[in-house]
mmCIF file of C-alpha atoms in Angstrom:
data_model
loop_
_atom_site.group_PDB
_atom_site.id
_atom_site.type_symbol
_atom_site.label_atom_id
_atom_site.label_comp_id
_atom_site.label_asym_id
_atom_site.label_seq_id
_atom_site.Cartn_x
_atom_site.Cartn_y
_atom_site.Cartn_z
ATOM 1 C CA UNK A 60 71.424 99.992 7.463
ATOM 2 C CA UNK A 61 69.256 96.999 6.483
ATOM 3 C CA UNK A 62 67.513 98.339 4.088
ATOM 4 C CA UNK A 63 70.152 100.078 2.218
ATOM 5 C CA UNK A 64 72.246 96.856 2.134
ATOM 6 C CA UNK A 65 69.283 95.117 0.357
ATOM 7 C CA UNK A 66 69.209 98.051 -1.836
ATOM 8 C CA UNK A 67 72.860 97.700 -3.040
ATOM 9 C CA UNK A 68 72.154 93.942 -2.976
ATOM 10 C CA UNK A 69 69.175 93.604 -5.703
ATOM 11 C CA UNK A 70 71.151 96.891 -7.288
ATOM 12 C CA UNK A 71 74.169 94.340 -8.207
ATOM 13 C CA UNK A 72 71.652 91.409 -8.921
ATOM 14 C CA UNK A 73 70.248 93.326 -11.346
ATOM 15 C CA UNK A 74 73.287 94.826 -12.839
ATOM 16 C CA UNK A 75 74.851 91.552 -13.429
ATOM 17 C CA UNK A 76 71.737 89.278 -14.696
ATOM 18 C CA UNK A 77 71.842 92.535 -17.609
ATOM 19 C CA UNK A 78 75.519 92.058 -18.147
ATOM 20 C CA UNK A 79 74.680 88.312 -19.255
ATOM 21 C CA UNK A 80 71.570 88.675 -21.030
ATOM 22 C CA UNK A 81 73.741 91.580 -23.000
ATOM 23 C CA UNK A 82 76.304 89.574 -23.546
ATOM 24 C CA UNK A 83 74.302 86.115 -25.105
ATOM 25 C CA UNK A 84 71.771 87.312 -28.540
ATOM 26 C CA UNK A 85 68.197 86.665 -28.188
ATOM 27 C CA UNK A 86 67.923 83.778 -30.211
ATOM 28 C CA UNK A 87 70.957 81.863 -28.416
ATOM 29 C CA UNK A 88 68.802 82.503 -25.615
ATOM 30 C CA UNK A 89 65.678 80.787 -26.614
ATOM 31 C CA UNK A 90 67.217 78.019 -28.371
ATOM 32 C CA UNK A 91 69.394 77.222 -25.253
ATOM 33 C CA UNK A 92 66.359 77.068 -23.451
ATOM 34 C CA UNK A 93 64.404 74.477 -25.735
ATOM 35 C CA UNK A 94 67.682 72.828 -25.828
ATOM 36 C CA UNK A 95 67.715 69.187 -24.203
ATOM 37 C CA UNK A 96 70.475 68.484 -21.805
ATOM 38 C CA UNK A 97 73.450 66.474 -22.434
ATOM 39 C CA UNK A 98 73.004 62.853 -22.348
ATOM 40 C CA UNK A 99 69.008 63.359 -23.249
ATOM 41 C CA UNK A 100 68.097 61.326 -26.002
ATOM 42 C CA UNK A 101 64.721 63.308 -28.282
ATOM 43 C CA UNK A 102 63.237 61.279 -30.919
ATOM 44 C CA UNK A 103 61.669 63.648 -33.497
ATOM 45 C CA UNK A 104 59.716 62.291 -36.265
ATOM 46 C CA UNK A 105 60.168 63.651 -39.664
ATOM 47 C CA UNK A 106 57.629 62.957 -42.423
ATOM 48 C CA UNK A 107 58.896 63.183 -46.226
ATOM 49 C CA UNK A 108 56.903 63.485 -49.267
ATOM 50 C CA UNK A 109 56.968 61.707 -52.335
ATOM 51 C CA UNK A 110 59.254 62.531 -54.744
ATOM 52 C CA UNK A 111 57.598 63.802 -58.689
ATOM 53 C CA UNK A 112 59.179 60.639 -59.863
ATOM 54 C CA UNK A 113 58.064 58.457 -57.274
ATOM 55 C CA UNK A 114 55.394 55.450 -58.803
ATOM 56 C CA UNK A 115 51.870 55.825 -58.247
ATOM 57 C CA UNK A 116 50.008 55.248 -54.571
ATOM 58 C CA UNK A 117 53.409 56.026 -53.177
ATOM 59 C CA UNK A 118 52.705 57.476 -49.472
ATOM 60 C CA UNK A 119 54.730 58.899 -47.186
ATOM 61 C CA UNK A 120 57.687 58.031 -45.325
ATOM 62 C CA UNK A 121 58.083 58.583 -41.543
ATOM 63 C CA UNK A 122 61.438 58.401 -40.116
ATOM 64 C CA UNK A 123 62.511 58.525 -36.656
ATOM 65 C CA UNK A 124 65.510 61.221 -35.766
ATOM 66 C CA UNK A 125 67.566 60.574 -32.901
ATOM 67 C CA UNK A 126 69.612 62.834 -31.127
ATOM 68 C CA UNK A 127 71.884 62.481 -27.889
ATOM 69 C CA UNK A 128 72.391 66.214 -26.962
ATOM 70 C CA UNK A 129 75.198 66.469 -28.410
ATOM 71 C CA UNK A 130 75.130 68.303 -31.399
ATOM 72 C CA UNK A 131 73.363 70.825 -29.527
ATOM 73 C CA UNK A 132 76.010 70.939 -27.000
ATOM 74 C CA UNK A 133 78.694 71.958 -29.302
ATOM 75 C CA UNK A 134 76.501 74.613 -31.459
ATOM 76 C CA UNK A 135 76.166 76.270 -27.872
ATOM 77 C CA UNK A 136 79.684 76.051 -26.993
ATOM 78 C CA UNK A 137 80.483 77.376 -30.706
ATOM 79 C CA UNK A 138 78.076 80.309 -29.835
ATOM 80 C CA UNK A 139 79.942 81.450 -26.931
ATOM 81 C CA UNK A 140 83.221 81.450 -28.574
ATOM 82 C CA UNK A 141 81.812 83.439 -31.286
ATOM 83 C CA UNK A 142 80.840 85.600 -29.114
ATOM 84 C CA UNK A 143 84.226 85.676 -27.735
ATOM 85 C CA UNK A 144 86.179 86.454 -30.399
ATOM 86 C CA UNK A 145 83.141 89.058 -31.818
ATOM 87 C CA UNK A 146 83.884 90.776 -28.387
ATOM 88 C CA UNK A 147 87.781 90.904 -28.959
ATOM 89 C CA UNK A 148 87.808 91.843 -32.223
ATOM 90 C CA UNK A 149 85.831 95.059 -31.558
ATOM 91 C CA UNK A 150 87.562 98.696 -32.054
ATOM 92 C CA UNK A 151 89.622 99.625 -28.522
ATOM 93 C CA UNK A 152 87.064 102.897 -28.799
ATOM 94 C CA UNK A 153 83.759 100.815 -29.194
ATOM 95 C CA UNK A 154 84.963 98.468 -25.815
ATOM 96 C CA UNK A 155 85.428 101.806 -23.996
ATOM 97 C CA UNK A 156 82.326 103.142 -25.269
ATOM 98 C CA UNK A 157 80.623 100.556 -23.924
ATOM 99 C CA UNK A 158 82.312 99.917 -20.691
ATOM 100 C CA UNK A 159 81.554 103.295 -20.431
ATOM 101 C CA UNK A 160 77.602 103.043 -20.737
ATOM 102 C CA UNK A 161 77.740 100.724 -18.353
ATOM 103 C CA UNK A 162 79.737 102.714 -15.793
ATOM 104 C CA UNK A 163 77.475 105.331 -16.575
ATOM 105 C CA UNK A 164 74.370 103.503 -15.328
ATOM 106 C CA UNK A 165 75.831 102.244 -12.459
ATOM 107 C CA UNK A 166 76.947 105.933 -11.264
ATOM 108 C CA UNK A 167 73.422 107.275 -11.759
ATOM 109 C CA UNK A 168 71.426 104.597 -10.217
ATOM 110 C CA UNK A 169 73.695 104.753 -7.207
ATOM 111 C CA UNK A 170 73.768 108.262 -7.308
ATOM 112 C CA UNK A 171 69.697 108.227 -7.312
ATOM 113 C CA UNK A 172 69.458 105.227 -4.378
ATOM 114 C CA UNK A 173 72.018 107.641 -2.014
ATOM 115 C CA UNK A 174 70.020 111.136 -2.534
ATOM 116 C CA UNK A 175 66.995 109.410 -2.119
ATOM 117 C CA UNK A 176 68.285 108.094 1.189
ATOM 118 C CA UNK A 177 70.111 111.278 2.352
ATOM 119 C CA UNK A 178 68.255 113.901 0.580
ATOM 120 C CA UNK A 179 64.605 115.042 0.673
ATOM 121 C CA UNK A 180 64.960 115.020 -3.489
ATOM 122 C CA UNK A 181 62.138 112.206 -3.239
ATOM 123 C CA UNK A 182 60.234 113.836 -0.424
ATOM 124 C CA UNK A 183 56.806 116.158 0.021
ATOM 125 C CA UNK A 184 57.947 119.636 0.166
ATOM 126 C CA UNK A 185 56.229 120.367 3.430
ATOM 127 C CA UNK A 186 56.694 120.915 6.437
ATOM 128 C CA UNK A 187 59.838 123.107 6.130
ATOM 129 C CA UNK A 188 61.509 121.646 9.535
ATOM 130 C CA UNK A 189 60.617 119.642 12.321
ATOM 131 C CA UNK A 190 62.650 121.723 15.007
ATOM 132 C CA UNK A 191 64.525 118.667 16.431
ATOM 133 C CA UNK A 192 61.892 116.256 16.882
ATOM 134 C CA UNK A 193 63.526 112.414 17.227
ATOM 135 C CA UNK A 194 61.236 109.711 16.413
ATOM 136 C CA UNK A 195 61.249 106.370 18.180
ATOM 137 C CA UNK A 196 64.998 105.426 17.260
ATOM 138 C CA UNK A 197 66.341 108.735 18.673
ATOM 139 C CA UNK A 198 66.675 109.972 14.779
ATOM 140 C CA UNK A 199 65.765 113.271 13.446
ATOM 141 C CA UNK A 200 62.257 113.136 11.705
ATOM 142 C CA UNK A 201 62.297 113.542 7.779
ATOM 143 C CA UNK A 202 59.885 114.088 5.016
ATOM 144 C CA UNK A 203 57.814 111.456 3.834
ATOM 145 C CA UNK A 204 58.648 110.168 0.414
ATOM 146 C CA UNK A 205 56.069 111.193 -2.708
ATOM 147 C CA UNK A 206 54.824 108.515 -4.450
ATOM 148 C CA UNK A 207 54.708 111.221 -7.447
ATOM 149 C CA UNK A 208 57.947 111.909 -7.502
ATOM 150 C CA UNK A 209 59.000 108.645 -7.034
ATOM 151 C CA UNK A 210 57.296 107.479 -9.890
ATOM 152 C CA UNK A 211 58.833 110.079 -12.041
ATOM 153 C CA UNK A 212 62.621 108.765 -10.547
ATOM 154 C CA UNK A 213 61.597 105.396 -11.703
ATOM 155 C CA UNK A 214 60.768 106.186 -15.280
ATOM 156 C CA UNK A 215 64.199 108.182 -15.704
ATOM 157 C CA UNK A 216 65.837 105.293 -14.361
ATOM 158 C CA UNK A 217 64.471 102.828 -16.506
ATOM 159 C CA UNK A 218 64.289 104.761 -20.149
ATOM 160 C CA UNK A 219 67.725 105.369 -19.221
ATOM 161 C CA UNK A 220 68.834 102.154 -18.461
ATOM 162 C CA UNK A 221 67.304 100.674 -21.614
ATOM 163 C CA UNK A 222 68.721 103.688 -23.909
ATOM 164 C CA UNK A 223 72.238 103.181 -22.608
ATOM 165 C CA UNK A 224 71.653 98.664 -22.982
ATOM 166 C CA UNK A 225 70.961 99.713 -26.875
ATOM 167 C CA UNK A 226 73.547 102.255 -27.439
ATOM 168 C CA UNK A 227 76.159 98.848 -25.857
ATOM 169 C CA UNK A 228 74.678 96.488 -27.842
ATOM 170 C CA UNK A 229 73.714 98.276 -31.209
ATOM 171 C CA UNK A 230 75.639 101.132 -30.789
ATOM 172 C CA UNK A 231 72.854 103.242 -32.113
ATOM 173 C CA UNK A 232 71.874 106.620 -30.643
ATOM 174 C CA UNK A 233 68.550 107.172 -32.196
ATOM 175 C CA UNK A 234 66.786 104.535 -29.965
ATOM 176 C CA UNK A 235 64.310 106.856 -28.068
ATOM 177 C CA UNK A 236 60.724 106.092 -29.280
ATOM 178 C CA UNK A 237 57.579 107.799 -28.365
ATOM 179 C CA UNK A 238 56.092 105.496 -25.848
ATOM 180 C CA UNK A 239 59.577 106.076 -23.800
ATOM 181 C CA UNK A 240 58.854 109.868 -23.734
ATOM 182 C CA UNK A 241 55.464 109.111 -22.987
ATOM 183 C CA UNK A 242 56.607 107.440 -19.762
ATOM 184 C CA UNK A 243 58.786 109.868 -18.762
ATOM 185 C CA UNK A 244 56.236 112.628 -19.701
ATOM 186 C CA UNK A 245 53.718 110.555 -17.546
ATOM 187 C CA UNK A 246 56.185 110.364 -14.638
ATOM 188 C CA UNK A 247 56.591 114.132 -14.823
ATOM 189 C CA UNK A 248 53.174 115.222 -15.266
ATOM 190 C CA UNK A 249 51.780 113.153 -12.398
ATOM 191 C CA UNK A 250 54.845 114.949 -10.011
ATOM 192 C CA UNK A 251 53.424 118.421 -11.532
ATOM 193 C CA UNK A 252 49.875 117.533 -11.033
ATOM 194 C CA UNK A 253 50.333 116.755 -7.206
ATOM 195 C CA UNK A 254 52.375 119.581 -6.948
ATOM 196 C CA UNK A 255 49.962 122.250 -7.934
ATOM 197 C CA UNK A 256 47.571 119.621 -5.902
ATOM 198 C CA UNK A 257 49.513 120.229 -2.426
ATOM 199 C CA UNK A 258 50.099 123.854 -3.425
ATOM 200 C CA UNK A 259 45.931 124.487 -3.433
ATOM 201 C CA UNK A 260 44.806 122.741 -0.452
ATOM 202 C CA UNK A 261 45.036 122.777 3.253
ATOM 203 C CA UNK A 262 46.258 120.037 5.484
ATOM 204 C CA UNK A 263 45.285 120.294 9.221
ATOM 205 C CA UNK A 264 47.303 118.643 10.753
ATOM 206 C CA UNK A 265 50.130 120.135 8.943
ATOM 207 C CA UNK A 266 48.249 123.874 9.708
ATOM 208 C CA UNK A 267 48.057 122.680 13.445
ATOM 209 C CA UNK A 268 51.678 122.211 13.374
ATOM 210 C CA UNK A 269 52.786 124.878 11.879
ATOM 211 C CA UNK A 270 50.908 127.080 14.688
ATOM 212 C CA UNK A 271 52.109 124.964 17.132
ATOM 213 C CA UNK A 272 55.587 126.054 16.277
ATOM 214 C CA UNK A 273 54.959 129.876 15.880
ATOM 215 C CA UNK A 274 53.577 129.872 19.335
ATOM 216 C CA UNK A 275 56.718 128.287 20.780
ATOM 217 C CA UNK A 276 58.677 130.743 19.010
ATOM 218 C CA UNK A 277 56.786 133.775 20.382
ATOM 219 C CA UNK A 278 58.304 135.414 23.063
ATOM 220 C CA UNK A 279 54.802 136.335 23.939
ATOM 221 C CA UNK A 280 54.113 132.871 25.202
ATOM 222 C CA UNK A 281 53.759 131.962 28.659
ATOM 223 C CA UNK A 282 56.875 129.814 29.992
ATOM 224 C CA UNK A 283 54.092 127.687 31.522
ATOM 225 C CA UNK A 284 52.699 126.730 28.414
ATOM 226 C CA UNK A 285 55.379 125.641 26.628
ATOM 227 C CA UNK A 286 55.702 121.937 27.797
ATOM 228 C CA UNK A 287 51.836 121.575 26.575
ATOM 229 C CA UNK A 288 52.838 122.962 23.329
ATOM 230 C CA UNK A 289 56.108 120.896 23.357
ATOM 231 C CA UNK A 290 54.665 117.780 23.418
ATOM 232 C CA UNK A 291 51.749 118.849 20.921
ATOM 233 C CA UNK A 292 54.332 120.009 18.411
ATOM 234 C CA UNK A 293 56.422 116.759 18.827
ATOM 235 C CA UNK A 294 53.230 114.837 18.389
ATOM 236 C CA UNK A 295 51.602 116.376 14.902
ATOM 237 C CA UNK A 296 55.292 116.107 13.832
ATOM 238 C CA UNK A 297 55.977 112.106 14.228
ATOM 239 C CA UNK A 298 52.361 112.027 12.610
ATOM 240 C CA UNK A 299 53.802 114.005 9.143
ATOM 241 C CA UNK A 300 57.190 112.311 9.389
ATOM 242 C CA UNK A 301 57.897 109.465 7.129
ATOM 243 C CA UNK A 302 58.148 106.172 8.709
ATOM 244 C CA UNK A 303 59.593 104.122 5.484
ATOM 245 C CA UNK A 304 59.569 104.436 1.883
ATOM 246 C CA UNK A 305 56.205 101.819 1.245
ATOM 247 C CA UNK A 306 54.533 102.841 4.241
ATOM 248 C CA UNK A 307 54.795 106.366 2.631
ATOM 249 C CA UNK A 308 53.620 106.072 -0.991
ATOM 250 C CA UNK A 309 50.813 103.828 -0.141
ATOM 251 C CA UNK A 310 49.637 105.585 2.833
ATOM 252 C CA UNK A 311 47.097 108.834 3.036
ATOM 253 C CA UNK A 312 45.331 109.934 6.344
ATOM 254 C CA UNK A 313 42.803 106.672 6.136
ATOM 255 C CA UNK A 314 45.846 104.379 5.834
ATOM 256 C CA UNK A 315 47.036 101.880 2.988
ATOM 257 C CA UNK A 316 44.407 103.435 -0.113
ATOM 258 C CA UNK A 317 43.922 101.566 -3.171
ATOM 259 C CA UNK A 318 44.439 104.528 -5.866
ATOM 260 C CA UNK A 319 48.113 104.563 -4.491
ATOM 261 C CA UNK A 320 48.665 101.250 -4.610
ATOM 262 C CA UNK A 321 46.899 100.486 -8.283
ATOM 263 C CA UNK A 322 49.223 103.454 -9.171
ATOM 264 C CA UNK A 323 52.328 101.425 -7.651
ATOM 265 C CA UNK A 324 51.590 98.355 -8.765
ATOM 266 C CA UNK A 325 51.173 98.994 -12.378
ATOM 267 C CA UNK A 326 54.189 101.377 -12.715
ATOM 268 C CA UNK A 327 56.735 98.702 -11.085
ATOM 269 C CA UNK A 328 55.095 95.801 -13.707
ATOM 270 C CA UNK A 329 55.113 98.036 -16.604
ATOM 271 C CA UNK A 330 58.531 99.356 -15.712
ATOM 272 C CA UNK A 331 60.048 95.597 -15.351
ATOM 273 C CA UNK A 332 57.938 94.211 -18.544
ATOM 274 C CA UNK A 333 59.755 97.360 -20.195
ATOM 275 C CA UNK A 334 63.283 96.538 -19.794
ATOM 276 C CA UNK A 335 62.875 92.635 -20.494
ATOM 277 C CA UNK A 336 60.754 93.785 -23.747
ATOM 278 C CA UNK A 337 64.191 95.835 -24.884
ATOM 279 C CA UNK A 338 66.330 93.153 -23.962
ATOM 280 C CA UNK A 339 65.118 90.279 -25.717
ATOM 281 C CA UNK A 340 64.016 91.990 -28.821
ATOM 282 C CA UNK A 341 67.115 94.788 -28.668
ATOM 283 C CA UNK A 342 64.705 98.117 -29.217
ATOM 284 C CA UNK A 343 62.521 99.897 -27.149
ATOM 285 C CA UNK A 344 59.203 98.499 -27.073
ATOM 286 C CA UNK A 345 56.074 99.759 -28.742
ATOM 287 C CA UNK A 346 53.552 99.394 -25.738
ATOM 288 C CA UNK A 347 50.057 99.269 -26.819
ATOM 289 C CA UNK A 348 47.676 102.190 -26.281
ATOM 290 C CA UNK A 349 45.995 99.639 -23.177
ATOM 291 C CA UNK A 350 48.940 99.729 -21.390
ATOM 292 C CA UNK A 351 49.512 103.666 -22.062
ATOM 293 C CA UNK A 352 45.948 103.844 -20.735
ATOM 294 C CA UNK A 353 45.610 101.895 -17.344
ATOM 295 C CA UNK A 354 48.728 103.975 -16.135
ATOM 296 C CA UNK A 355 47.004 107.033 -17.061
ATOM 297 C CA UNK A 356 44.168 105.691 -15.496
ATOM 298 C CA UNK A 357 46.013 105.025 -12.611
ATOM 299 C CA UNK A 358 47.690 108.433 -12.473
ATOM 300 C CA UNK A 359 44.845 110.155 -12.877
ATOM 301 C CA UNK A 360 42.904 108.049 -10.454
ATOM 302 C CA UNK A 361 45.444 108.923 -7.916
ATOM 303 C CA UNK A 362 45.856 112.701 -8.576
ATOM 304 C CA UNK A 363 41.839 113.077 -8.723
ATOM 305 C CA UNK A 364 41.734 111.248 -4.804
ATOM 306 C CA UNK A 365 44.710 113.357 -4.261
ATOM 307 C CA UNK A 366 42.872 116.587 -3.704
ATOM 308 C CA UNK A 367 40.377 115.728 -0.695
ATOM 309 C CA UNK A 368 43.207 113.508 0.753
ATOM 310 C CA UNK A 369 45.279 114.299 3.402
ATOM 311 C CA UNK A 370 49.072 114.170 3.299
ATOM 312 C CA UNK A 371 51.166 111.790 5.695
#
């Protein structure tokens, strides 16, 4: 319950701190942060030339500028009611279409957060059931969560979130650029690559379980045995369980590995860098091949120590 209430929590935070940075332009933003506060007084020197017709060994004049804030002040507060009456002057069909965009984002992210949290659309594929095992809390045992196809959630959500903030602030549908569909393509390639990983290897302890539970299904099996097999089932089955989403995509069978985490690390910052990238400057950002590379390098790095590894 925790958790998901700091989920919905930072979900809102960020959902409103993109309603105002939608709602003031770029350049209001940085010059109302290199503005001075009312009441300041700046002094700005200002050095003029001499004029063509000026005698000769004129030099120049310095002359001091003062300013109390306040000219500042009201260019702001002229801004926002600009912005104001831009905002009710639009079209009835261009306010829906954007109230709509937002809407829209807000339904899929929360859509995403609650089948991520009820669903195993997040989670490794195996094992098929854990034939009423509780963990420590008295709760049925789940799937752990795949960093791989987490990854590939997080790029959806954030080439959509920046596609819909242009399409409300531009109103432009060609927005898409290749870098975006390289991300997503990344996201989806890494969640195929693991795939056909898990599909061509064989966990153990996974294998042990799995035996485990055709022996307690066999009629075949001594009554007296099945209290050792019990508990052995139970046991390889809290050890594939998840125990909580970062535990689980940073975590192989020698604990916290660095391939995962380099992978998780750079994802998140690119993501974040991303969005704030087609805020201020109101397109999707070209990323550099460098930062195309290290998450390659980092998805490849984590599918090639993928295949000797052995799933939670």
């Amino acid at each position: 319950m925790v958790r998901r209430m700091f989920l919905v929590t930072a979900l809102l935070a960020l959902l409103g701190a993109g309603l105002h940075m939608m709602a003031v332009p770029a350049d209001a933003q940085t010059s109302d942060a290199q503005m001075a506060p009312p009441g300041t007084v700046t002094e700005t020197p200002i050095t003029t030339a001499p004029t063509p017709d000026a005698p000769p060994g004129a030099v120049p004049r310095t002359v001091i500028r003062i300013d109390d804030g306040s000219g500042a002040a009201a260019a702001k507060a002229a801004r926002d009611a600009s912005l104001a009456l831009a905002w009710k002057s639009l079209p009835q069909s261009e306010k829906t279409l954007a109230v709509g965009s937002v809407l829209l984002l807000v339904a899929v992210t929360a859509a995403l957060l609650y089948l991520a949290m009820s669903t195993d659309m997040l989670r490794d594929n195996a094992p098929a059931t854990f034939a009423g095992v509780t963990g420590a809390h008295g709760k049925p045992l789940r799937r752990a969560f795949s960093l791989a196809q987490s990854q590939m959630a997080w790029w959806f959500v954030i080439v959509l979130a920046a596609y819909l903030y242009l399409f409300l602030v531009t109103g432009e549908l060609d927005t898409l650029t290749g870098q975006a569909l390289c991300l997503m393509g990344l996201g989806t390639g890494t969640a195929m690559g693991a795939a056909m990983v898990e599909q061509n290897k064989t966990n153990p302890i996974l294998a042990a379980y799995q035996g485990v539970l055709a022996q307690v299904a066999d009629p075949a099996t001594p009554p007296a045995d099945l209290p050792t097999l019990t508990a052995t089932r139970d046991t390889l089955a809290r050890q594939l369980a998840s125990r909580d989403f970062v535990h689980d995509i940073l975590t192989d069978a020698n604990g916290i590995s660095l391939h995962r985490f380099q992978t998780a690390v750079w994802t998140v910052v690119i993501g974040v860098l991303f969005l704030i990238e087609t805020v201020v400057h109101r397109k999707m950002p070209d990323l550099d091949p460098y930062s195309l590379g290290v998450l390659g390098i980092s998805a490849g790095t984590y599918l090639g120590f993928k295949i000797p590894e052995q799933p939670n």
